JSON list of C-alpha atoms in Angstrom, two decimals:
[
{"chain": "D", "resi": 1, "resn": "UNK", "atom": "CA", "xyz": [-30.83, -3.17, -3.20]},
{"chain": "D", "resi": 2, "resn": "UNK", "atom": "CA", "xyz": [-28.77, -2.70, 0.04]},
{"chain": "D", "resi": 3, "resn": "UNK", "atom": "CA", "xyz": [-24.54, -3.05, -0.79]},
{"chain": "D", "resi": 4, "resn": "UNK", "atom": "CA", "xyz": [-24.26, -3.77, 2.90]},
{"chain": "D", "resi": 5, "resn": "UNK", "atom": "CA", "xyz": [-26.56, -4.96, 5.12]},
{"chain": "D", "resi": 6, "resn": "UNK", "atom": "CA", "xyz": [-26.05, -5.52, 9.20]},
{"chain": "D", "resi": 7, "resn": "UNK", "atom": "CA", "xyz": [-27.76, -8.20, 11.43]},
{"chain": "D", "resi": 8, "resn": "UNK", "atom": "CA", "xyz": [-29.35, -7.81, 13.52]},
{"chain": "D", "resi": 9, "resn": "UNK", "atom": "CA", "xyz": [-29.90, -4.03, 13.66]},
{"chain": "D", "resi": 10, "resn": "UNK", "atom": "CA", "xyz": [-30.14, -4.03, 17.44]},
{"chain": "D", "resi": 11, "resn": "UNK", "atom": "CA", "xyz": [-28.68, -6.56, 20.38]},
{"chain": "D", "resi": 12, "resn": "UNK", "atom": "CA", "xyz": [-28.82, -6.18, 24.18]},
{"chain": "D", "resi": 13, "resn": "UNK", "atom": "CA", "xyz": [-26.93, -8.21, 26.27]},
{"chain": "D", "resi": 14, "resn": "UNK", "atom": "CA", "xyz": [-26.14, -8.84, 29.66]},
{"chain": "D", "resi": 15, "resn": "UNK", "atom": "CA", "xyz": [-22.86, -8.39, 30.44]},
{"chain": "D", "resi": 16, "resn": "UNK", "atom": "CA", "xyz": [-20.51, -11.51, 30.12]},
{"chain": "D", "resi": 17, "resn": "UNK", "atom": "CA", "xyz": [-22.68, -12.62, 27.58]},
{"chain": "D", "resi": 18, "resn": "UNK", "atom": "CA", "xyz": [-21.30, -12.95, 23.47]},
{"chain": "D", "resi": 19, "resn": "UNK", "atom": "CA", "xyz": [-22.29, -11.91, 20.51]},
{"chain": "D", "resi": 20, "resn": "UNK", "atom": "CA", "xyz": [-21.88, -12.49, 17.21]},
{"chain": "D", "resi": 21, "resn": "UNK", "atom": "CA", "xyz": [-22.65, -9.15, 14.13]},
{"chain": "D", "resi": 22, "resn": "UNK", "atom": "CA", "xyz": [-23.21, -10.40, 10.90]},
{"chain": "D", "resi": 23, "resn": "UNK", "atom": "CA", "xyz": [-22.66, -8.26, 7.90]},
{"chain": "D", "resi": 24, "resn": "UNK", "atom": "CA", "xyz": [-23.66, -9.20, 4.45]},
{"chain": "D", "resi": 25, "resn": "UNK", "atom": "CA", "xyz": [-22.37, -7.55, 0.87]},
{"chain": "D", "resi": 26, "resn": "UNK", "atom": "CA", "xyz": [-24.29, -7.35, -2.57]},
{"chain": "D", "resi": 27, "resn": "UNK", "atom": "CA", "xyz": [-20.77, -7.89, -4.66]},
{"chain": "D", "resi": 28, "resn": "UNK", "atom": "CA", "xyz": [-17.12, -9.38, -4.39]},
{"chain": "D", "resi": 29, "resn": "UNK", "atom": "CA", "xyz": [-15.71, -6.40, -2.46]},
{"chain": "D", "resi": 30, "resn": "UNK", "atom": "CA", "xyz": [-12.55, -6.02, -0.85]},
{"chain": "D", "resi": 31, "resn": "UNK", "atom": "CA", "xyz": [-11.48, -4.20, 2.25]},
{"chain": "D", "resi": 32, "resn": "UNK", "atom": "CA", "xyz": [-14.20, -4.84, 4.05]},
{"chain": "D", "resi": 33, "resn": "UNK", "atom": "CA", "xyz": [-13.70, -2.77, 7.94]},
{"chain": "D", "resi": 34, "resn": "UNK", "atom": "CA", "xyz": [-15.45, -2.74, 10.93]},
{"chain": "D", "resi": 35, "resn": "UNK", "atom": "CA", "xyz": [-16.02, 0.35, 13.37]},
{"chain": "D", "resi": 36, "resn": "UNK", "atom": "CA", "xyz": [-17.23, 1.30, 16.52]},
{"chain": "D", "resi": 37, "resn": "UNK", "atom": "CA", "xyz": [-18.80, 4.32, 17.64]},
{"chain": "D", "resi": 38, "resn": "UNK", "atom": "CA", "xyz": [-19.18, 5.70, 20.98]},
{"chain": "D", "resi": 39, "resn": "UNK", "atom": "CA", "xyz": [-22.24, 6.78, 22.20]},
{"chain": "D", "resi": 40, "resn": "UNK", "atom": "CA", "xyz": [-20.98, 10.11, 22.12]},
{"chain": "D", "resi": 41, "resn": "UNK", "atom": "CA", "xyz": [-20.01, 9.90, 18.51]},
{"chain": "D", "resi": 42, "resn": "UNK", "atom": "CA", "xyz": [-16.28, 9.12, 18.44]},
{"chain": "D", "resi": 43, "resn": "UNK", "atom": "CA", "xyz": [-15.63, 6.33, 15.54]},
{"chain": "D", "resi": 44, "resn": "UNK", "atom": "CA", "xyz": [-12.67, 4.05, 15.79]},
{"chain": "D", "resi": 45, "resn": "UNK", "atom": "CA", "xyz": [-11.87, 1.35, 13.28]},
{"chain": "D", "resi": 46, "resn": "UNK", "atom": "CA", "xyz": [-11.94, -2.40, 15.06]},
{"chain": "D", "resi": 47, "resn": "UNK", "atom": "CA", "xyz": [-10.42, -4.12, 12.12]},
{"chain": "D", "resi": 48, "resn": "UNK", "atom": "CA", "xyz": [-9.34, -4.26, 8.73]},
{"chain": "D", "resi": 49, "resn": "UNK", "atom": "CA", "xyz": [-10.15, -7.79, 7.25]},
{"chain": "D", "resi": 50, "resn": "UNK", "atom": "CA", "xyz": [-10.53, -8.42, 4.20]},
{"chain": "D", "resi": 51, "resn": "UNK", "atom": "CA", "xyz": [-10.61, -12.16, 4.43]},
{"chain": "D", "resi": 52, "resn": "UNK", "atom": "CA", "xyz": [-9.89, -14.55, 7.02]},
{"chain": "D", "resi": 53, "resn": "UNK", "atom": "CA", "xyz": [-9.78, -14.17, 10.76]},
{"chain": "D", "resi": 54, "resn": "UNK", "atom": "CA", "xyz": [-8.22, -11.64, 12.92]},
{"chain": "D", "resi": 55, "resn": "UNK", "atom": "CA", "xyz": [-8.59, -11.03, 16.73]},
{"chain": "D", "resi": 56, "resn": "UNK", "atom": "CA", "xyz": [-7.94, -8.14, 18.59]},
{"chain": "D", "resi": 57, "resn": "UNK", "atom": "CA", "xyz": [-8.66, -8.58, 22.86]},
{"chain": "D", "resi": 58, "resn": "UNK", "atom": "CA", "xyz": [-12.15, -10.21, 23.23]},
{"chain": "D", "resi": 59, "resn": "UNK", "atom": "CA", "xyz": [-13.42, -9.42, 19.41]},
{"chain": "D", "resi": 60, "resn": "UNK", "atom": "CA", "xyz": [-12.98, -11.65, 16.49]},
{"chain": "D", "resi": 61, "resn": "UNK", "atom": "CA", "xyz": [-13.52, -10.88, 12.79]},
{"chain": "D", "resi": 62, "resn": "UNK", "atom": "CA", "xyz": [-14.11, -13.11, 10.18]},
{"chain": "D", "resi": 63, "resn": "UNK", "atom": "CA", "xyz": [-14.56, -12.37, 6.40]},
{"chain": "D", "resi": 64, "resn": "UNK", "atom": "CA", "xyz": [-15.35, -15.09, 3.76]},
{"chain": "D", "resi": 65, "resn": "UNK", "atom": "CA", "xyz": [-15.25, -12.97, 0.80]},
{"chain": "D", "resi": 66, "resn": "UNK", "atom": "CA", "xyz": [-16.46, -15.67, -1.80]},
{"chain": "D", "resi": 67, "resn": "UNK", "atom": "CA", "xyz": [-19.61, -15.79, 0.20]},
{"chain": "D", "resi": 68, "resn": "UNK", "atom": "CA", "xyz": [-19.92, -11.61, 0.40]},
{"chain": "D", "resi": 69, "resn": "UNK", "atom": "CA", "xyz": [-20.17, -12.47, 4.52]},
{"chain": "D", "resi": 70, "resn": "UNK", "atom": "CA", "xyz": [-18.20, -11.12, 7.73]},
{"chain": "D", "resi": 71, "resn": "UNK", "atom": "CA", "xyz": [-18.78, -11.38, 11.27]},
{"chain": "D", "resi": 72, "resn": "UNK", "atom": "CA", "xyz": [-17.62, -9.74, 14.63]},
{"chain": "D", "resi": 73, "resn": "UNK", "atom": "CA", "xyz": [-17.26, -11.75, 17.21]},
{"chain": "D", "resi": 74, "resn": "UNK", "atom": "CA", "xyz": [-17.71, -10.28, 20.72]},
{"chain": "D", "resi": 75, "resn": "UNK", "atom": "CA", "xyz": [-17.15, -12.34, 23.69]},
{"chain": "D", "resi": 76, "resn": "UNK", "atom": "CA", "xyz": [-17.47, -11.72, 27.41]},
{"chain": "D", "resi": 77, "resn": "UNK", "atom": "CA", "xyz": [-19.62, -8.81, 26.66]},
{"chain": "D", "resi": 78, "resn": "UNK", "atom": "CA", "xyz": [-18.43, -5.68, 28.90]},
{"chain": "D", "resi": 79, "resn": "UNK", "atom": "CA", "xyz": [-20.60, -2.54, 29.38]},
{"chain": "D", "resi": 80, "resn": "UNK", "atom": "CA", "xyz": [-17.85, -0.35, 27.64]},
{"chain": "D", "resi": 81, "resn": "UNK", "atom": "CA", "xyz": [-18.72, -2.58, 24.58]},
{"chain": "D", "resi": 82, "resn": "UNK", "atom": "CA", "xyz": [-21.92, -0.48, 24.47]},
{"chain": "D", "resi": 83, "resn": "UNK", "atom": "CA", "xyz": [-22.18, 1.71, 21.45]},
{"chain": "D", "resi": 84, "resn": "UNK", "atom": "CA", "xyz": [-22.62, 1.11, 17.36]},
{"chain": "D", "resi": 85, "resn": "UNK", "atom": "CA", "xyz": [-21.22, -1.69, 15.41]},
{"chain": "D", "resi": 86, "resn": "UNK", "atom": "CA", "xyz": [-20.84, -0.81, 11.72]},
{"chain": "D", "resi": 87, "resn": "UNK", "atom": "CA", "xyz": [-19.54, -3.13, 8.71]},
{"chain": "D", "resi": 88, "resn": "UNK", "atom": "CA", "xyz": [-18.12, -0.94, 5.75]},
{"chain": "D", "resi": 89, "resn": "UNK", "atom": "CA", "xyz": [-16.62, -1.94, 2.56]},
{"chain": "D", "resi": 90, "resn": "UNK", "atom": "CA", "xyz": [-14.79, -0.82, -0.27]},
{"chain": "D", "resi": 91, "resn": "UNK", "atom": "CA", "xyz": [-17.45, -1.38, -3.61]},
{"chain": "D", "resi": 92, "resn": "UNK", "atom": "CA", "xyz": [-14.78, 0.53, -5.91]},
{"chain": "D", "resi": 93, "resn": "UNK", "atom": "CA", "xyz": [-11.11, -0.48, -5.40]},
{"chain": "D", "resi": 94, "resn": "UNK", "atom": "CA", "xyz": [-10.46, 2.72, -6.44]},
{"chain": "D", "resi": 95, "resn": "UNK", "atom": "CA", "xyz": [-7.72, 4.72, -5.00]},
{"chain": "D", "resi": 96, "resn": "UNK", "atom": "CA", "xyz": [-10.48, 7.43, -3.32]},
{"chain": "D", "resi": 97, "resn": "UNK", "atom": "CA", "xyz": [-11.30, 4.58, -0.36]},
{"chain": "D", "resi": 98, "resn": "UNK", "atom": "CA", "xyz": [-15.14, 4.67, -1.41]},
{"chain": "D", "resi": 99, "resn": "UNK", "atom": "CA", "xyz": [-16.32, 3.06, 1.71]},
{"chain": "D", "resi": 100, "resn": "UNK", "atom": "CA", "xyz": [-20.21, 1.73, 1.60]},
{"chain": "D", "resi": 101, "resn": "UNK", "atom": "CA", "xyz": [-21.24, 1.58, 5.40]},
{"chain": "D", "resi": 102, "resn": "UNK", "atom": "CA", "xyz": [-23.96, -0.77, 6.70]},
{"chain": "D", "resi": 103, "resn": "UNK", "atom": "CA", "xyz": [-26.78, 0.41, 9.07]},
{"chain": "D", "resi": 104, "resn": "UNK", "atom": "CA", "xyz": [-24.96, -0.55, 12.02]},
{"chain": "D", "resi": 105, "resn": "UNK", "atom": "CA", "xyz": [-25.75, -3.00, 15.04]},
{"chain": "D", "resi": 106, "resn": "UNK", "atom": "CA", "xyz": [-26.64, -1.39, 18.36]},
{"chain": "D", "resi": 107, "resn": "UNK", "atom": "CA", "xyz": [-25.50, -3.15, 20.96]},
{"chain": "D", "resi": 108, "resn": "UNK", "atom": "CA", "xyz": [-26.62, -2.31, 24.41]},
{"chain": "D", "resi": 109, "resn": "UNK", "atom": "CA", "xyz": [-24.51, -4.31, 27.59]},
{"chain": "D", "resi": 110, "resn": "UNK", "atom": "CA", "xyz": [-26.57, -4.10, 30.53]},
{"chain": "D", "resi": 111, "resn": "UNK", "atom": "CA", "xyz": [-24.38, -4.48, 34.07]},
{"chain": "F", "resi": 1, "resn": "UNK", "atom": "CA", "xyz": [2.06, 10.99, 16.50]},
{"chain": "F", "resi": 2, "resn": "UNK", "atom": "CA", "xyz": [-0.35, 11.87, 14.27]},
{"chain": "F", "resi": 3, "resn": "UNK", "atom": "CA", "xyz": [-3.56, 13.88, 16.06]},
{"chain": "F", "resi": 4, "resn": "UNK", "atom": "CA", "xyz": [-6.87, 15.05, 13.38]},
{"chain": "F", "resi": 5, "resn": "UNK", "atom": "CA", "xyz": [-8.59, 18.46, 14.74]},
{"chain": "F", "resi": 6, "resn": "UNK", "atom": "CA", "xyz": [-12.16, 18.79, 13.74]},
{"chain": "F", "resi": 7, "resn": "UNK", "atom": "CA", "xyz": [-13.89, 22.38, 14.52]},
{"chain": "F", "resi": 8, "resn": "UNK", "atom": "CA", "xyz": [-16.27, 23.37, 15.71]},
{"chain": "F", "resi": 9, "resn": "UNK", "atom": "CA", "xyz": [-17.46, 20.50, 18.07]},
{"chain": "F", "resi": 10, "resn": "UNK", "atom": "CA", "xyz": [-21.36, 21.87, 17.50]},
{"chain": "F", "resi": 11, "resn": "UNK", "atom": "CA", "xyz": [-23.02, 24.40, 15.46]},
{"chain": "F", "resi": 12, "resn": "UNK", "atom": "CA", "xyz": [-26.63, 25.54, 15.28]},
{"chain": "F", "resi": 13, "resn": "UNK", "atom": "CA", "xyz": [-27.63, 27.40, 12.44]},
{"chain": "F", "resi": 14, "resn": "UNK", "atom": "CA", "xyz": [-30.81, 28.84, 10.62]},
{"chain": "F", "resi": 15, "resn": "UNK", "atom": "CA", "xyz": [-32.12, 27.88, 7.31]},
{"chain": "F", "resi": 16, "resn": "UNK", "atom": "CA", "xyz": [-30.37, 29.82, 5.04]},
{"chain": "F", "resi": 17, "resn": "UNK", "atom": "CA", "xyz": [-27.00, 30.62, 6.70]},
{"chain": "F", "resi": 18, "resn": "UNK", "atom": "CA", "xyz": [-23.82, 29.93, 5.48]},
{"chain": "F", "resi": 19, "resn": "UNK", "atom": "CA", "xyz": [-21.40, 27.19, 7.30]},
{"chain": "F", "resi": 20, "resn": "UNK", "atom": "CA", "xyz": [-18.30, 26.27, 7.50]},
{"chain": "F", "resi": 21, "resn": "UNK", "atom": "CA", "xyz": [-16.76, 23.24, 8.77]},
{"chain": "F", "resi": 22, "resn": "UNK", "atom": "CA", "xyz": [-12.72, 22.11, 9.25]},
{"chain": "F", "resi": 23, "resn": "UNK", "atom": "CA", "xyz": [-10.83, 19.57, 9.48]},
{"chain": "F", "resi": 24, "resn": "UNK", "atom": "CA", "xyz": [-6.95, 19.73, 10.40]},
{"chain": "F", "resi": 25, "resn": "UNK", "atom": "CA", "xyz": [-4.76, 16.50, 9.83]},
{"chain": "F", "resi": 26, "resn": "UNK", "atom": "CA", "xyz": [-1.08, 17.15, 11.98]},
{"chain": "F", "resi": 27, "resn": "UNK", "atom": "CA", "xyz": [2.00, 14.67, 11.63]},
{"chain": "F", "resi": 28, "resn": "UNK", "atom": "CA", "xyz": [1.11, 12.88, 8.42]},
{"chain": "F", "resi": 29, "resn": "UNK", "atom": "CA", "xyz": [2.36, 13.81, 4.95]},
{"chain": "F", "resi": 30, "resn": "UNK", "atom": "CA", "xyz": [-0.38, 13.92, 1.65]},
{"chain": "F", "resi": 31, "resn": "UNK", "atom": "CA", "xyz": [-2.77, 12.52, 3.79]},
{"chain": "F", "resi": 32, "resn": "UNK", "atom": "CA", "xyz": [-6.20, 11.02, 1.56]},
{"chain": "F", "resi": 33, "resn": "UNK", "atom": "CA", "xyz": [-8.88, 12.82, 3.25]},
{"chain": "F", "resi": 34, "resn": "UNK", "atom": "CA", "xyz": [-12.58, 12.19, 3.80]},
{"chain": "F", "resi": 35, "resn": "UNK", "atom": "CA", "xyz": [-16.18, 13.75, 4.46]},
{"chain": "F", "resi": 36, "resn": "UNK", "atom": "CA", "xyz": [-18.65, 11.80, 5.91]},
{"chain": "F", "resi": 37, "resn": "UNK", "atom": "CA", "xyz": [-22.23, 12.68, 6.89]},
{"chain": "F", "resi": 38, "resn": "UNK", "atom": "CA", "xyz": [-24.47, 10.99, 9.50]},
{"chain": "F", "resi": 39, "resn": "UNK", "atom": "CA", "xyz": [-27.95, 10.71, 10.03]},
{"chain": "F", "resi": 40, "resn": "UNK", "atom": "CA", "xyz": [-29.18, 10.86, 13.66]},
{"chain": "F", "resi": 41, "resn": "UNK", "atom": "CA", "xyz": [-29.42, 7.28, 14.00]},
{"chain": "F", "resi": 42, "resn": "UNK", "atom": "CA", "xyz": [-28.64, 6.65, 10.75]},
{"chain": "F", "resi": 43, "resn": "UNK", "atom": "CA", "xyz": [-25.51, 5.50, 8.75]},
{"chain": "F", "resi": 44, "resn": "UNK", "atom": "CA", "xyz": [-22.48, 6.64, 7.46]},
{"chain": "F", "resi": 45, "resn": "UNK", "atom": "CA", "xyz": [-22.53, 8.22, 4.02]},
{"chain": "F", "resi": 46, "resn": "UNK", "atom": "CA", "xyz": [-18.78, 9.51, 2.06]},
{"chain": "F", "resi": 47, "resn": "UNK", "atom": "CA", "xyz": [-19.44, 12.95, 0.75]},
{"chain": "F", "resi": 48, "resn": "UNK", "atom": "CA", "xyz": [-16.34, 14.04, -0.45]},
{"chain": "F", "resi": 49, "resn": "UNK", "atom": "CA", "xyz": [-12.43, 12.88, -0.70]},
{"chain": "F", "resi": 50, "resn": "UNK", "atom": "CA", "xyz": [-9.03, 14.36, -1.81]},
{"chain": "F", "resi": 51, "resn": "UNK", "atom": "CA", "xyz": [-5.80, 12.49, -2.58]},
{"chain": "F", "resi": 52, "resn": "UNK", "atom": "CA", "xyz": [-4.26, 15.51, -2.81]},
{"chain": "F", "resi": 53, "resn": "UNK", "atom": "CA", "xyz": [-4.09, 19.48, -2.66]},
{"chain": "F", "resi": 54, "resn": "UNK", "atom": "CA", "xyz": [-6.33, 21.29, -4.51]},
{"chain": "F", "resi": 55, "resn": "UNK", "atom": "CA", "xyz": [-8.54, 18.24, -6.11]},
{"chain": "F", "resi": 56, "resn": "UNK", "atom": "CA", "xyz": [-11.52, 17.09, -4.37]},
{"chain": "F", "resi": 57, "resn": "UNK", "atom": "CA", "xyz": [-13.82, 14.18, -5.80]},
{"chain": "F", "resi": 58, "resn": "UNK", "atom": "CA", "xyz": [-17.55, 14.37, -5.15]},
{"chain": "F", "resi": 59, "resn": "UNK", "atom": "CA", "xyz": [-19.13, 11.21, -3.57]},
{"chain": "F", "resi": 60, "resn": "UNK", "atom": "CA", "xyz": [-23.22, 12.13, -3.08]},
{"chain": "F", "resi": 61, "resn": "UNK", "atom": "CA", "xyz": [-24.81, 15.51, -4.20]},
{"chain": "F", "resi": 62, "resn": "UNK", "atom": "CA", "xyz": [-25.69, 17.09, -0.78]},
{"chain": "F", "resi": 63, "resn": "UNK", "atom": "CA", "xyz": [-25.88, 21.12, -1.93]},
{"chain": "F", "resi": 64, "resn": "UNK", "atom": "CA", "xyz": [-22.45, 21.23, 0.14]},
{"chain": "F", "resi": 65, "resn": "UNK", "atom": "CA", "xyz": [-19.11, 21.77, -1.18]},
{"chain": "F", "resi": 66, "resn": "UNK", "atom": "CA", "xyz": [-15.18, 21.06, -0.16]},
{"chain": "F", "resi": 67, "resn": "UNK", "atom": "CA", "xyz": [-11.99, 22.21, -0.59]},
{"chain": "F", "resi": 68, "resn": "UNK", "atom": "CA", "xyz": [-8.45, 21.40, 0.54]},
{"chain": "F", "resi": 69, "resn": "UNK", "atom": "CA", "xyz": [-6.84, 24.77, 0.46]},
{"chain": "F", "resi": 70, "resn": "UNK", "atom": "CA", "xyz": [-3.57, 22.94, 2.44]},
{"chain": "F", "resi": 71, "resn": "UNK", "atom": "CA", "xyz": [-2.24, 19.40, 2.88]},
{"chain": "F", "resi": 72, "resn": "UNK", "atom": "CA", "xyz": [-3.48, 19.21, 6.17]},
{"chain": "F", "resi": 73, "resn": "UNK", "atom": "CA", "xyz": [-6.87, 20.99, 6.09]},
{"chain": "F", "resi": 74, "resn": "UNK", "atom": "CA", "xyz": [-10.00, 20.01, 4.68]},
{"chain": "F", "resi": 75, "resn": "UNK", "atom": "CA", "xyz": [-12.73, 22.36, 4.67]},
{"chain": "F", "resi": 76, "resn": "UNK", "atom": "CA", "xyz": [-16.70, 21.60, 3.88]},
{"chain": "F", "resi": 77, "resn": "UNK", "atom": "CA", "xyz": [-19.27, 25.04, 3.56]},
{"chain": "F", "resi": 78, "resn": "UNK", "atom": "CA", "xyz": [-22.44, 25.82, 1.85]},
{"chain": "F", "resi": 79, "resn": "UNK", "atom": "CA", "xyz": [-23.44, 29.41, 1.39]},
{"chain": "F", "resi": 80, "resn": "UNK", "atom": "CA", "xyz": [-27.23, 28.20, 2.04]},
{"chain": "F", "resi": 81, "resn": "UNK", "atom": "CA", "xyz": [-28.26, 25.54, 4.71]},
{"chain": "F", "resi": 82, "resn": "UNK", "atom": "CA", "xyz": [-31.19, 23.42, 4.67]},
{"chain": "F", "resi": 83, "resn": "UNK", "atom": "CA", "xyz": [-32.79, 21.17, 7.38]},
{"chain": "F", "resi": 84, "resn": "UNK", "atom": "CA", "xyz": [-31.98, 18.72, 5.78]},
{"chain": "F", "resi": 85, "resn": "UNK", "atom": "CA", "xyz": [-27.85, 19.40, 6.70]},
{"chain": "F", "resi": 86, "resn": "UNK", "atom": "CA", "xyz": [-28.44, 18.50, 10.15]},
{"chain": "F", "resi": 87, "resn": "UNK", "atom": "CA", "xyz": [-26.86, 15.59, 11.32]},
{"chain": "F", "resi": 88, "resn": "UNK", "atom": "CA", "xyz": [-23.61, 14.86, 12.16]},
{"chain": "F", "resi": 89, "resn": "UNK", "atom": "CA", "xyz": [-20.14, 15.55, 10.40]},
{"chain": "F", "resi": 90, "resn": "UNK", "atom": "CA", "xyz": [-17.07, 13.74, 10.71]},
{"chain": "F", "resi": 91, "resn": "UNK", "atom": "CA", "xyz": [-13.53, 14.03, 9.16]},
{"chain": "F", "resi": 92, "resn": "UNK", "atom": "CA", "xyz": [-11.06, 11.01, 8.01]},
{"chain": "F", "resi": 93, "resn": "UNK", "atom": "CA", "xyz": [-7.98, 10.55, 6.51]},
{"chain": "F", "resi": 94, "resn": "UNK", "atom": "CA", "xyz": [-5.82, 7.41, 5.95]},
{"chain": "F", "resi": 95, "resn": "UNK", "atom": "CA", "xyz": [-2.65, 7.14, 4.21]},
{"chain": "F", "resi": 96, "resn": "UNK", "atom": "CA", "xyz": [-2.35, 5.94, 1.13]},
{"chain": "F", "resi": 97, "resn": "UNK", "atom": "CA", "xyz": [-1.82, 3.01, -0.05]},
{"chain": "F", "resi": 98, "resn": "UNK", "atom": "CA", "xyz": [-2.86, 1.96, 4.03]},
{"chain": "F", "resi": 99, "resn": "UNK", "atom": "CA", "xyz": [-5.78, 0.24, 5.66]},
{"chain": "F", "resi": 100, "resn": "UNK", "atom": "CA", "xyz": [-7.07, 1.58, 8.54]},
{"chain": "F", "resi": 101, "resn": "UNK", "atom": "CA", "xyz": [-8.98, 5.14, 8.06]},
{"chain": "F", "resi": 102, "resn": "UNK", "atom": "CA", "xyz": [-8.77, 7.31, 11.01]},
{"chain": "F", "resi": 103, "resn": "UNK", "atom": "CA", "xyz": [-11.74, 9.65, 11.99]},
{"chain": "F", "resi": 104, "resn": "UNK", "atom": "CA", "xyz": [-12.09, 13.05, 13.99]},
{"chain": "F", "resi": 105, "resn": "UNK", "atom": "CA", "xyz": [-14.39, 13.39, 16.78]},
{"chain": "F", "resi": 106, "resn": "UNK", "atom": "CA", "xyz": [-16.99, 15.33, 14.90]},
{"chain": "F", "resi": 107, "resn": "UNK", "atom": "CA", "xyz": [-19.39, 18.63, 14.36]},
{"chain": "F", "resi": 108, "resn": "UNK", "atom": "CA", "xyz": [-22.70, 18.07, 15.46]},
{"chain": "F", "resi": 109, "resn": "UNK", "atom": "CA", "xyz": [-24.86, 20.19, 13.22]},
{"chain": "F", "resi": 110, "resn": "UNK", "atom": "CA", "xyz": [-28.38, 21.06, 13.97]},
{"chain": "F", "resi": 111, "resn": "UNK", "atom": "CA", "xyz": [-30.53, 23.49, 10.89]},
{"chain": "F", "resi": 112, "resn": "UNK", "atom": "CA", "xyz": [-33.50, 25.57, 12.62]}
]
């Protein structure tokens, strides 16, 4: 089955509006990440979590790693959060960074 | 600062062609590096990584093939494309032993 899988795989919002990304995991992985990537392509990494809760400006992340669960957190949705959400996580704890990605979420802010 | 070159920013190629992609890492030392292959609209999917010069590991069987030739350059080719290549190619490294992996901006590939 799926190692990662994304909820939902689509979200449109209206802008000031939150979300929440939920990302699942078939085993008890460890450095679970999540990226963004611009419409255009560009991928940047949002966090590294791989338990707990971290915030960076108007995003959250939160892993519970017992229950194989994460979440992003996006509030006060701006149109420049537009783009693809993805979960990705490390199935091997090996040294070569094996990261399993999800499907993605894309999330659409309408003005 | 450290900056990560990928070239070129698009290709279009026939069936059949050879190809050659890079990947240029500047201001980091022994880098891990990474291939990753996307879909349109799909996900992300590891192809290939290298800890260090000269030894790459094989992630998924895609008829492609890397090398690192240099510490800072990563290089993915094919002598033979197929349509099924198309899609879009992007770069990483991270140091090791450090969290965050760090991606180029990309080669957009399209097979006729």
């Amino acid at each position: 089955g799926q190692q990662v899988q994304q909820s939902p795989a689509s979200l449109v919002l209206q802008e000031g509006e939150n979300a929440e990304l939920q990302c699942n995991f078939s085993s008890t992985a460890t450095r679970l990440q999540w990226f963004y990537q611009h419409p255009g392509g560009r991928l940047v990494s949002l966090f590294y979590n791989p338990s707990g809760t971290k915030h960076t400006g108007r995003l959250t992340s939160t892993t519970v790693t017992n229950e194989r669960r994460g979440s992003l957190h996006i509030s006060s949705s701006q149109t420049t959060d537009s783009g693809t959400y993805f979960c990705a996580i490390d199935l091997t704890n090996s040294a070569g960074n094996k990261l399993t990605f999800g499907i993605g979420t894309r999330v659409l802010v309408r003005p | 600062a450290q900056t990560i070159h990928q070239w070129p920013v698009a290709e279009i190629k026939a069936v059949g062609s050879p190809l050659s992609l890079g990947c240029t890492i500047k201001g980091k030392s022994s880098p891990n590096l990474y291939w990753y292959w996307q879909a349109t609209g799909g996900t992300l999917q590891q192809l290939f990584y290298s800890i260090t010069v000269g030894q790459v590991e094989s992630v998924v069987q895609l008829n492609l093939s890397a090398s690192r030739p240099k510490d800072d350059q990563f290089i993915l080719s094919t002598e033979k494309l197929l349509l099924s290549h198309s899609g879009f190619y992007l770069c990483a490294w991270i140091q090791g032993g450090a969290e965050t992996l760090y991606f180029g901006s990309g080669t957009r590939l399209t097979v006729l």
